[in-house]
mmCIF file of C-alpha atoms and ligand atoms in Angstrom:
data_model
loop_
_atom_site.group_PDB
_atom_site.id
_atom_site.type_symbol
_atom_site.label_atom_id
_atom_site.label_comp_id
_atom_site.label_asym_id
_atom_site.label_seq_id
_atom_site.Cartn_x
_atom_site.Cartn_y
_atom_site.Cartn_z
ATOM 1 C CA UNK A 1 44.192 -1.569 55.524
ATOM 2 C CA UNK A 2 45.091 -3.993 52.566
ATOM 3 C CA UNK A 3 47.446 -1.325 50.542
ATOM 4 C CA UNK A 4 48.678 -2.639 47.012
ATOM 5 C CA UNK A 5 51.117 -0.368 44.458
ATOM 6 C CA UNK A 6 51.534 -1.836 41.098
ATOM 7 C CA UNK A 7 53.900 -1.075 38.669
ATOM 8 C CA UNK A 8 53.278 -0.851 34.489
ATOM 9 C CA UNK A 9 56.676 -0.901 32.919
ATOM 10 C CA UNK A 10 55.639 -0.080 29.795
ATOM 11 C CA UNK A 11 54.343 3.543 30.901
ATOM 12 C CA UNK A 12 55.967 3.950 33.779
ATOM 13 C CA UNK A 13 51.955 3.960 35.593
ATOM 14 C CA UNK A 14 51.890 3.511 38.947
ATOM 15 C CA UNK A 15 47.848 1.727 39.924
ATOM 16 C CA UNK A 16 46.714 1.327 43.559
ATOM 17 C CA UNK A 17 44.300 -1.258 45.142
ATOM 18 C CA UNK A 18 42.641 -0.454 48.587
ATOM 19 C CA UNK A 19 40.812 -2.032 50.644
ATOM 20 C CA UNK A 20 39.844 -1.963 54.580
ATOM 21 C CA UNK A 21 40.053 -6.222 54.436
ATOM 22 C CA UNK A 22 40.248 -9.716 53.353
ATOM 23 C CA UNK A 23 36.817 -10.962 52.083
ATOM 24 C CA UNK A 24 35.861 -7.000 51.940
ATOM 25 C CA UNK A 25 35.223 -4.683 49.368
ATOM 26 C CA UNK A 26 38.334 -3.079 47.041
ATOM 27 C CA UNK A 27 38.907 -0.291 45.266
ATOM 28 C CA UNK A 28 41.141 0.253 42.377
ATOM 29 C CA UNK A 29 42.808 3.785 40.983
ATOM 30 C CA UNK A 30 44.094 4.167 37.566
ATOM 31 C CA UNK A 31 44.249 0.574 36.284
ATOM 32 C CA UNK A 32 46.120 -0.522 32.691
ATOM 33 C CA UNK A 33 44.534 -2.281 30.462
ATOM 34 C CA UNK A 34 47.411 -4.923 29.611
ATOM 35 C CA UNK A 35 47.298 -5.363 33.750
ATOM 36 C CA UNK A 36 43.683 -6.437 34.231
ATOM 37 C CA UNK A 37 44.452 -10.163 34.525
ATOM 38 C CA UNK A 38 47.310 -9.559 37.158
ATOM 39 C CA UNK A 39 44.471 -7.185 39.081
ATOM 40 C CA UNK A 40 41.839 -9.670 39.033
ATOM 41 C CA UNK A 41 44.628 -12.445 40.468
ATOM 42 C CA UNK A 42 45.458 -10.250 43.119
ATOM 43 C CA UNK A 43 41.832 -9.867 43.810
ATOM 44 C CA UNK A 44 41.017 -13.202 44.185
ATOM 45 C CA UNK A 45 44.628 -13.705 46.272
ATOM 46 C CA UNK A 46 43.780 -11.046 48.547
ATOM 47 C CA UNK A 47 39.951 -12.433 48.558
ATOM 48 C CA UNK A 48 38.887 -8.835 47.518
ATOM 49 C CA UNK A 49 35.676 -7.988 45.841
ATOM 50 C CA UNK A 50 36.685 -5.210 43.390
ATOM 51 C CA UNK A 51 33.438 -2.463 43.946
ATOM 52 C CA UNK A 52 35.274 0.406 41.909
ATOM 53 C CA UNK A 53 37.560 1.718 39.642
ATOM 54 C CA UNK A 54 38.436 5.512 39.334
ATOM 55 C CA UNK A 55 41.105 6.987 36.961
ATOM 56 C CA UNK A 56 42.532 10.422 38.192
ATOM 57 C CA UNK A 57 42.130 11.822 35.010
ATOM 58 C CA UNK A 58 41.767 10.565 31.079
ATOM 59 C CA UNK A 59 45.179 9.008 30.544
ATOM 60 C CA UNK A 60 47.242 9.700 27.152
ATOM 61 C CA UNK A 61 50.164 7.386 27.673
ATOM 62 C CA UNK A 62 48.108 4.178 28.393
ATOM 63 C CA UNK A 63 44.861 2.570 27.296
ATOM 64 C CA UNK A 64 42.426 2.539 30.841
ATOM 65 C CA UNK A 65 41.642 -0.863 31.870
ATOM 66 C CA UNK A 66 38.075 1.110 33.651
ATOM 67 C CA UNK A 67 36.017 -0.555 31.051
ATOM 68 C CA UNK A 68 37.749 -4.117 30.834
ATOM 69 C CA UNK A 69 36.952 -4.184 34.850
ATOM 70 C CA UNK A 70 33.482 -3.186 35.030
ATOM 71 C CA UNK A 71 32.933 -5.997 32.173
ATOM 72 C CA UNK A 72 34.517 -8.698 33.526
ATOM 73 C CA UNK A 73 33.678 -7.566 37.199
ATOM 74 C CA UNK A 74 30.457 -5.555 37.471
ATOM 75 C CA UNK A 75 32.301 -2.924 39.549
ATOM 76 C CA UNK A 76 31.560 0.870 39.344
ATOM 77 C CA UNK A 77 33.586 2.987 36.538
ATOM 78 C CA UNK A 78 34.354 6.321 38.221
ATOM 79 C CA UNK A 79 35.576 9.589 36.852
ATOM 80 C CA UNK A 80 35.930 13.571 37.216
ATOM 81 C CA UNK A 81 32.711 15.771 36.460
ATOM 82 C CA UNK A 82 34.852 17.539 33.498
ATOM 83 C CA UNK A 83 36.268 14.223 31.929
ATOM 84 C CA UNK A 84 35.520 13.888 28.203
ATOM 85 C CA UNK A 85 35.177 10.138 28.249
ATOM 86 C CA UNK A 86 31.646 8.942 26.903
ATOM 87 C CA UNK A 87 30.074 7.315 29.487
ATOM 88 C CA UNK A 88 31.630 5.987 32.986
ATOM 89 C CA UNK A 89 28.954 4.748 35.946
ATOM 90 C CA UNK A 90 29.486 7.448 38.268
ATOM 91 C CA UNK A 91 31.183 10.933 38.486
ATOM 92 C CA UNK A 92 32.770 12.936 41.132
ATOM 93 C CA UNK A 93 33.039 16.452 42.042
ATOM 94 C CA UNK A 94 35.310 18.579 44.842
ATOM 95 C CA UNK A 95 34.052 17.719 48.357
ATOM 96 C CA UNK A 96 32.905 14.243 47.253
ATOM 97 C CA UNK A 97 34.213 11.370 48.934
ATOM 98 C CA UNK A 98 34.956 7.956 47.275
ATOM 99 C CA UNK A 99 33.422 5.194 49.423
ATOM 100 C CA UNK A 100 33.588 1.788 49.634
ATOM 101 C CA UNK A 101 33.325 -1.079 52.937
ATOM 102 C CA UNK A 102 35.412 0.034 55.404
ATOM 103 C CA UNK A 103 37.335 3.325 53.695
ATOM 104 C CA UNK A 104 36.496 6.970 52.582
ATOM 105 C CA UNK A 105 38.691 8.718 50.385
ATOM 106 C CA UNK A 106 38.482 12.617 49.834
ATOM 107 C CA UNK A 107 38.078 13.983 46.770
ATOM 108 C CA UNK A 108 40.097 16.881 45.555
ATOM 109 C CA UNK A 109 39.745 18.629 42.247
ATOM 110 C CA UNK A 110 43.267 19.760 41.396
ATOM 111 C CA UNK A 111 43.462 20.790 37.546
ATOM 112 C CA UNK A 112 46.221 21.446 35.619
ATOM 113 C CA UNK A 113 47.962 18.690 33.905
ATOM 114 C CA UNK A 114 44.514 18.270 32.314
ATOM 115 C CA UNK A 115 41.011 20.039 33.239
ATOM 116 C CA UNK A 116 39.535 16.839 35.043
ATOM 117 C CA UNK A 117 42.697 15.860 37.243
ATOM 118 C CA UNK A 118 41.889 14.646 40.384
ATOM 119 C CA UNK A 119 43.812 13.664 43.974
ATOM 120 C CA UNK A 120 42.324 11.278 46.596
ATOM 121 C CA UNK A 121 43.047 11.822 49.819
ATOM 122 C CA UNK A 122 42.771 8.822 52.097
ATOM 123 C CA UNK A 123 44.072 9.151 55.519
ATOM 124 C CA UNK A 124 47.852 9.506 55.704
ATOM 125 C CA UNK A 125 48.740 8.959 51.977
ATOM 126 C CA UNK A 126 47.503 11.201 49.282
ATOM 127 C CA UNK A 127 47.310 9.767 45.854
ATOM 128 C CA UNK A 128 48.225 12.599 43.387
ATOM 129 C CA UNK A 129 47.695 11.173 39.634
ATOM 130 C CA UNK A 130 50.125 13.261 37.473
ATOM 131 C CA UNK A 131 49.430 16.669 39.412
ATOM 132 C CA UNK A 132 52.275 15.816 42.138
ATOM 133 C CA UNK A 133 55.138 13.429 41.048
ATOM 134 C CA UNK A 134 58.242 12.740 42.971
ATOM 135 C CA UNK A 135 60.678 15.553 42.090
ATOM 136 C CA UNK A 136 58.602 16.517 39.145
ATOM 137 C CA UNK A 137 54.786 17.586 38.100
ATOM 138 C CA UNK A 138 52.564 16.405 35.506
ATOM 139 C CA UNK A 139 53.014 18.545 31.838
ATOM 140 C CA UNK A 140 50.408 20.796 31.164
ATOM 141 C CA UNK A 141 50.412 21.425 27.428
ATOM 142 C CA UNK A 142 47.812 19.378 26.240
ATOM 143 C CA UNK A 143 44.307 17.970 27.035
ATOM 144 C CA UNK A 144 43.069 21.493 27.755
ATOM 145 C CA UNK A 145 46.346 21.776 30.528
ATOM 146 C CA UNK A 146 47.370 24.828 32.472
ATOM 147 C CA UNK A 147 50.082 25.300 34.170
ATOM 148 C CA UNK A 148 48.993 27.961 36.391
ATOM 149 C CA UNK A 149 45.760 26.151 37.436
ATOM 150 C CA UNK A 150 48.211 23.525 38.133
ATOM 151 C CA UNK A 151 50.224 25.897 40.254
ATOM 152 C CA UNK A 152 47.555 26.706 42.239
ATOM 153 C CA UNK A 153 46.403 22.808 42.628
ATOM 154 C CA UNK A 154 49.644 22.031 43.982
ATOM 155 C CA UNK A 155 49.611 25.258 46.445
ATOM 156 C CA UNK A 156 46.568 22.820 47.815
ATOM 157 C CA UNK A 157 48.276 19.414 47.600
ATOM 158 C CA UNK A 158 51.322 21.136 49.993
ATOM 159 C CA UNK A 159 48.827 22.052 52.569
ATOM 160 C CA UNK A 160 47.924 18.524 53.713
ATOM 161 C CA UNK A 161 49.951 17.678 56.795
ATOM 162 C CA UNK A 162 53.936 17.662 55.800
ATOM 163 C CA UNK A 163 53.953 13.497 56.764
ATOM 164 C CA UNK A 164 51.509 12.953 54.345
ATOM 165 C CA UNK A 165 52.845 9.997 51.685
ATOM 166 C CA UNK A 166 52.280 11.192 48.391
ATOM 167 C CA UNK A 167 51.737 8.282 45.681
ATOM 168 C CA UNK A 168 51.714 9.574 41.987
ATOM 169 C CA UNK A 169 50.862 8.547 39.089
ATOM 170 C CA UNK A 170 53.918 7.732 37.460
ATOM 171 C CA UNK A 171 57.719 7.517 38.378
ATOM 172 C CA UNK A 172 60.343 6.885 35.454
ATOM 173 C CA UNK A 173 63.512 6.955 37.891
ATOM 174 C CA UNK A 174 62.877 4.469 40.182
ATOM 175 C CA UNK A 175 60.519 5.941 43.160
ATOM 176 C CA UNK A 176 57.760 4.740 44.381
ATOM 177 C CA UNK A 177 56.527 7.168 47.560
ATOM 178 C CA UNK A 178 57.452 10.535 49.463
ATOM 179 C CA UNK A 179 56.052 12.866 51.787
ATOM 180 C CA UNK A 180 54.593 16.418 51.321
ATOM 181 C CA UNK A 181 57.405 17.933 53.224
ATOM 182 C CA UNK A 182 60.156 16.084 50.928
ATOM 183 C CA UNK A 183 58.686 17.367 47.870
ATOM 184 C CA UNK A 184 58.107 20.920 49.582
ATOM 185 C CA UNK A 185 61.917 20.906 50.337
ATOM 186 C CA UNK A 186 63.721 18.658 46.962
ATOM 187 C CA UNK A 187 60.821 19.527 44.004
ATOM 188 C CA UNK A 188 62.642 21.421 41.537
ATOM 189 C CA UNK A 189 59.494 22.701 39.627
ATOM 190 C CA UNK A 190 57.619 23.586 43.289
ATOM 191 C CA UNK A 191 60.669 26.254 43.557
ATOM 192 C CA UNK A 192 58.935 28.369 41.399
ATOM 193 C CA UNK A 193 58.117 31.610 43.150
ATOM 194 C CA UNK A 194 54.515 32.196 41.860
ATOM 195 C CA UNK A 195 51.939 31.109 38.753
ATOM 196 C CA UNK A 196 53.397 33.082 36.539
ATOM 197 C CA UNK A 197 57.511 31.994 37.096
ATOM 198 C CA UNK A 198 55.712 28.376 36.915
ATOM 199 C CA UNK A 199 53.594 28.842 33.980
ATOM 200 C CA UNK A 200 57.092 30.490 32.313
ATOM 201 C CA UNK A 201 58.850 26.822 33.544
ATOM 202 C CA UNK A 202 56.486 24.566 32.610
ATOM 203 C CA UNK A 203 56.541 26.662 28.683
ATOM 204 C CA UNK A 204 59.902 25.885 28.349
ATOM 205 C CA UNK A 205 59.896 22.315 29.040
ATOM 206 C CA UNK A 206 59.306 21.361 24.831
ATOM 207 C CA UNK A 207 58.180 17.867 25.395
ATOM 208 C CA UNK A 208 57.189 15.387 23.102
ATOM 209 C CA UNK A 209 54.197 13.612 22.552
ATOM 210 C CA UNK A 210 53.679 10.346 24.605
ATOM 211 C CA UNK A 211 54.127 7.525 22.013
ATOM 212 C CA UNK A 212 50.431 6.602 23.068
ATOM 213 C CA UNK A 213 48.791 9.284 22.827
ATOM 214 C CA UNK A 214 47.545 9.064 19.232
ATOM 215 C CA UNK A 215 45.584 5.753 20.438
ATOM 216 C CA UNK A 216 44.982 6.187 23.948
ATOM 217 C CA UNK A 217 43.267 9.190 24.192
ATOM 218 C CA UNK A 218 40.751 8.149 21.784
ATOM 219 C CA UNK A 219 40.278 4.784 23.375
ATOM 220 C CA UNK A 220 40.386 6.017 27.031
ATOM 221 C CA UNK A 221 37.091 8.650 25.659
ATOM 222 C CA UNK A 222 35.264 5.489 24.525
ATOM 223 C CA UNK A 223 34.890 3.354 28.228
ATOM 224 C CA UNK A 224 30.886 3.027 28.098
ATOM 225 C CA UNK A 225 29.415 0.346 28.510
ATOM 226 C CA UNK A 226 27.061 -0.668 25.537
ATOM 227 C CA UNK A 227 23.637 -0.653 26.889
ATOM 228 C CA UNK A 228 22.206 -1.445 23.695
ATOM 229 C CA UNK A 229 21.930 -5.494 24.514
ATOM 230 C CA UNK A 230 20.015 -4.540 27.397
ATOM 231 C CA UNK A 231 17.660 -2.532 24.950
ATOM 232 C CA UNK A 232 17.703 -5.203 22.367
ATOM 233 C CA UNK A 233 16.800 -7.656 24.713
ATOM 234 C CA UNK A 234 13.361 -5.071 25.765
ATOM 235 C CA UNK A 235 14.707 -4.135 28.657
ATOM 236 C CA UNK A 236 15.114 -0.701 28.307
ATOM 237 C CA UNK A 237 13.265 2.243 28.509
ATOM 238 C CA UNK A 238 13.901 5.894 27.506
ATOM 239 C CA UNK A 239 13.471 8.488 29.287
ATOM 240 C CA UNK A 240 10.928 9.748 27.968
ATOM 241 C CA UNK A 241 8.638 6.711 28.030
ATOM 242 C CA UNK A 242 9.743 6.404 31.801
ATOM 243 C CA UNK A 243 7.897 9.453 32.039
ATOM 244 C CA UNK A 244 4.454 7.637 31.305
ATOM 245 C CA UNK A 245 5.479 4.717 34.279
ATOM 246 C CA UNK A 246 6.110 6.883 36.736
ATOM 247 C CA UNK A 247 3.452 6.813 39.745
ATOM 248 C CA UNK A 248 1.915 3.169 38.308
ATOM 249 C CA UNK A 249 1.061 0.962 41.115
ATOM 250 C CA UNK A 250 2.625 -2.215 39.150
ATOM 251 C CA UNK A 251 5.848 -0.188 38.718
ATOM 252 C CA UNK A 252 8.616 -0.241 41.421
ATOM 253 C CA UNK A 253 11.088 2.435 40.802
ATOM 254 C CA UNK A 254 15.078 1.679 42.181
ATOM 255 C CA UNK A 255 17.468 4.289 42.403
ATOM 256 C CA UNK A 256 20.289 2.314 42.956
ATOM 257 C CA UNK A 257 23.028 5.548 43.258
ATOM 258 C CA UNK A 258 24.712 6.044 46.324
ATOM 259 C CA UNK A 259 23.471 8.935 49.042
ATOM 260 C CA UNK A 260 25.825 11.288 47.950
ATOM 261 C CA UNK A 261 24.772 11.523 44.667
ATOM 262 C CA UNK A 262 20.830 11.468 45.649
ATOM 263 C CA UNK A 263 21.097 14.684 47.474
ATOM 264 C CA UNK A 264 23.721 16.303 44.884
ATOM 265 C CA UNK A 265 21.507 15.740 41.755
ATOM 266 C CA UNK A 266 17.791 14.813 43.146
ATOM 267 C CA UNK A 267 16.036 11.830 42.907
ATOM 268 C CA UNK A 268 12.688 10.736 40.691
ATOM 269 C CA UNK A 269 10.038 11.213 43.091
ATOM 270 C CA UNK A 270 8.479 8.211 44.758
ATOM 271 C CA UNK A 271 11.376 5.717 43.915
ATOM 272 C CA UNK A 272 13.311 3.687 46.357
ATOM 273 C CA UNK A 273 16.530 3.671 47.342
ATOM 274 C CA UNK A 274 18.443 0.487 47.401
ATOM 275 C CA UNK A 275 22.657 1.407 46.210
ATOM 276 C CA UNK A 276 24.180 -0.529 43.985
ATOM 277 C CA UNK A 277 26.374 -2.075 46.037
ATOM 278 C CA UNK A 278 23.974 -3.721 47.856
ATOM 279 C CA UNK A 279 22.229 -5.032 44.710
ATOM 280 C CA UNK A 280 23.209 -9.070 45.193
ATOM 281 C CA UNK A 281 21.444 -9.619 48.645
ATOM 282 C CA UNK A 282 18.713 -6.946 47.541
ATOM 283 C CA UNK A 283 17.669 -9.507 44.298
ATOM 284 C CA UNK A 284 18.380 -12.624 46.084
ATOM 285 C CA UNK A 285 15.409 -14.454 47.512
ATOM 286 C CA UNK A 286 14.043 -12.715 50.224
ATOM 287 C CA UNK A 287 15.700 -9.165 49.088
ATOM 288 C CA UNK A 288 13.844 -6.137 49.315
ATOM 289 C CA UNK A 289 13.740 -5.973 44.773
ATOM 290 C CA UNK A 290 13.535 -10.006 45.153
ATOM 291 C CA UNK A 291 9.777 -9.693 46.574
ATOM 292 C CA UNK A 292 8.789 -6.947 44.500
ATOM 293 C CA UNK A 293 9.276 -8.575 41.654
ATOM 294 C CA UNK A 294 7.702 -11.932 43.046
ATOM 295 C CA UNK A 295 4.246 -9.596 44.061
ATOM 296 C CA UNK A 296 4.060 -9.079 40.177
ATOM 297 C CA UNK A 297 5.893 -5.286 39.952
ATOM 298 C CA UNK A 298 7.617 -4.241 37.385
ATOM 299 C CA UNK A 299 11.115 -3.237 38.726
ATOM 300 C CA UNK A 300 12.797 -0.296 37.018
ATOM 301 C CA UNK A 301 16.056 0.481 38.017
ATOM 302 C CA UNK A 302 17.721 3.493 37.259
ATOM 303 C CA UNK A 303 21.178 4.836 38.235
ATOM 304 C CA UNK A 304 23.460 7.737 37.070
ATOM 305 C CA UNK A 305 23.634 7.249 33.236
ATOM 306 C CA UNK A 306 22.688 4.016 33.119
ATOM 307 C CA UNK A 307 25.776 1.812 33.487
ATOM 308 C CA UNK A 308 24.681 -0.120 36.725
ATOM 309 C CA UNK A 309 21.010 0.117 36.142
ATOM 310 C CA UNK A 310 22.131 -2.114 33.013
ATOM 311 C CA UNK A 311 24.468 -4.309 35.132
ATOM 312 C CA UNK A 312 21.786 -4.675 37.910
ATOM 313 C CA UNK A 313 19.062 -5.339 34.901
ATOM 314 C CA UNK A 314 21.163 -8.424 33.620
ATOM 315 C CA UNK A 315 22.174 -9.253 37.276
ATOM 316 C CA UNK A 316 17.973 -9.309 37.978
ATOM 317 C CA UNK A 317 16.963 -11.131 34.872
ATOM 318 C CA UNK A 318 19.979 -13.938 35.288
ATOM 319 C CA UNK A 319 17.953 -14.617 38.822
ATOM 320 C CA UNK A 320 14.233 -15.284 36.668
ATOM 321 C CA UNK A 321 13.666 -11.481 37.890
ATOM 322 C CA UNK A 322 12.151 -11.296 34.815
ATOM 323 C CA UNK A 323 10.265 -7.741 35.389
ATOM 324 C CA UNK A 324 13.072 -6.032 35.786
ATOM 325 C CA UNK A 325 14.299 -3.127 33.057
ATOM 326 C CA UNK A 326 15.845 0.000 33.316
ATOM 327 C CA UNK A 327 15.907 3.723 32.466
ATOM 328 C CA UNK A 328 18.471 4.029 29.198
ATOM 329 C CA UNK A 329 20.610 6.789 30.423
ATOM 330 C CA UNK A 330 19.505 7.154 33.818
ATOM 331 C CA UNK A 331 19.300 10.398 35.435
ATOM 332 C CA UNK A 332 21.279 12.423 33.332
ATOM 333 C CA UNK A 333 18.749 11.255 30.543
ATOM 334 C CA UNK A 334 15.708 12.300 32.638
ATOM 335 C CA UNK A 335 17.127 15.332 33.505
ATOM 336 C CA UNK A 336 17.488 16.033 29.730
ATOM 337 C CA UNK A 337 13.899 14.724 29.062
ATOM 338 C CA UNK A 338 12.581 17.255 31.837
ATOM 339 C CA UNK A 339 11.521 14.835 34.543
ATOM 340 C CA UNK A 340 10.511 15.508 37.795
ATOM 341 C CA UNK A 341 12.769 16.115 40.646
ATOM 342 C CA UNK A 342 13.011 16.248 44.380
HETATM 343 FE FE1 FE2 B 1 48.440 11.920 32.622
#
């Protein structure tokens, strides 16, 4: 496994590349903005395709780089089910797993330092976002935090197997990895005897604001990408006028989400399933989408809420694939509009 930790002085974030090999696919968790450029470096050091980038929760000390990425890369945005930020390309739930070429991470919901905190676990490391930090845990006394829900988060966290390197989110003294059974034995806060001693702890801390937070937060809400140049351009359609296509012999309908989120939230009957990921060879000549379009279909992608099916609408159209549109919103916008399901 390619394994990369990198270091933001300015906030004391710690991001983490994966990836199962050169030439293969990567995966990024909680990038900085101001680090994008030394990412995409990396990237093309390493020869890594960048496929996603997940934050473990909406940041308040630095400004995401989620969106920045997904521009300049095409990769898929990922976040929590509960986060408040506008728009990302894909959400996540308990019991997910994070995929990409060659890895699986599990997904654990573990709330507390905010209500869409999340842990990945990926083999023998664990990467913890601010619920578990070295010697210390994440505050809880803002962005809808709670220290008891926390509590019981990290009563989950200290059941993975006691070798298990934990990676956080942040350090500010210095370290960069420990085990499960090293915070279990030297965590001050995990001495706590139950919620309520550690709900009592964590009230008594009196921290300050970050210095970010006034401008983060805010800015780390706003990561959508604007679909409206897709929509200026004619390439869009609503929901509700997707209705009307639907079942159209000239129409070919792509759900380009992953399994995993097919069988979660249902699919619009008769489309076809060709992931995202797979989009390049799919609209390349001789690609599945490639020949549909050449037999004179219309090719309406959909996705999620509408972030790739955008992406994969410029991606078609920049090949002379120029049938293809998309569904503005994508299945959370059907839902809402009362489409069909199976
Ligand atoms: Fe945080």
């Amino acid at each position: 496994m390619i394994f990369r930790q990198l270091f933001d002085s300015v906030s004391s974030t710690y991001s983490y590349v994966l990836a199962s090999r050169r030439g293969g696919e990567a995966l990024i968790i909680d990038p900085v903005l101001e680090k994008v450029d030394r990412y995409l470096k990396l990237m093309e050091e390493l020869d890594l395709k960048l496929v996603k980038a997940v934050d473990t929760h909406l940041h308040a000390d630095h400004i995401t780089g989620l969106g920045a990425l997904r521009d300049r890369t095409h990769c898929v945005t990922v976040m929590g089910d509960e986060s408040k930020v506008d728009v990302v390309s894909m959400r996540i739930a308990e019991g997910d797993r994070l995929t990409i070429e060659g890895l699986s991470l599990d997904v654990l919901y573990t709330p507390g330092h905010t209500d869409d905190s999340y842990s990945f676990v990926a083999g023998d490391r664990v990467f913890t976002g601010d619920t578990l930090l070295i010697r210390g845990t994440g505050r809880t006394d803002f962005q809808n935090g709670d220290a008891r829900a926390q509590w019981e988060s990290l009563q989950r966290l200290l059941r993975l197997p006691e070798e298990t390197l934990v990676y956080p989110g942040h350090d500010y003294k210095g370290d960069t990895v420990s085990t499960i059974a090293e915070e279990k034995r030297f965590n001050p806060r995990l001495k706590a005897r139950d919620a309520d001693e550690y709900a009592a702890l964590m009230a008594s801390l009196n921290l300050p604001n970050p210095k970010m937070m006034d401008v983060a937060v805010p800015a780390n809400i706003h990561q959508g990408l604007h679909q409206e140049e897709v929509a200026r351009r004619g390439w869009a359609f609503s929901a509700e006028e997707a209705k009307a296509l639907i079942g159209r012999a000239g129409v070919a309908l792509i759900d380009l989400r992953e399994k995993g989120e097919r069988e979660r939230k249902g699919a619009i009957p008769g489309s076809l399933h060709a992931p995202y990921a797979d989009l390049m060879d799919n609209i390349d000549k001789g690609g599945l989408i490639h020949e549909l379009a050449m037999s004179g279909k219309t090719i309406l992608f959909y996705c999620a809420f509408g972030e790739r099916s955008a992406m994969a609408v410029q991606a078609a159209q920049d090949k002379g694939l120029t049938s293809a549109r998309h569904i503005e919103g994508g299945m959370a916008a059907w839902t809402k509009a009362g489409g069909e399901r199976r």
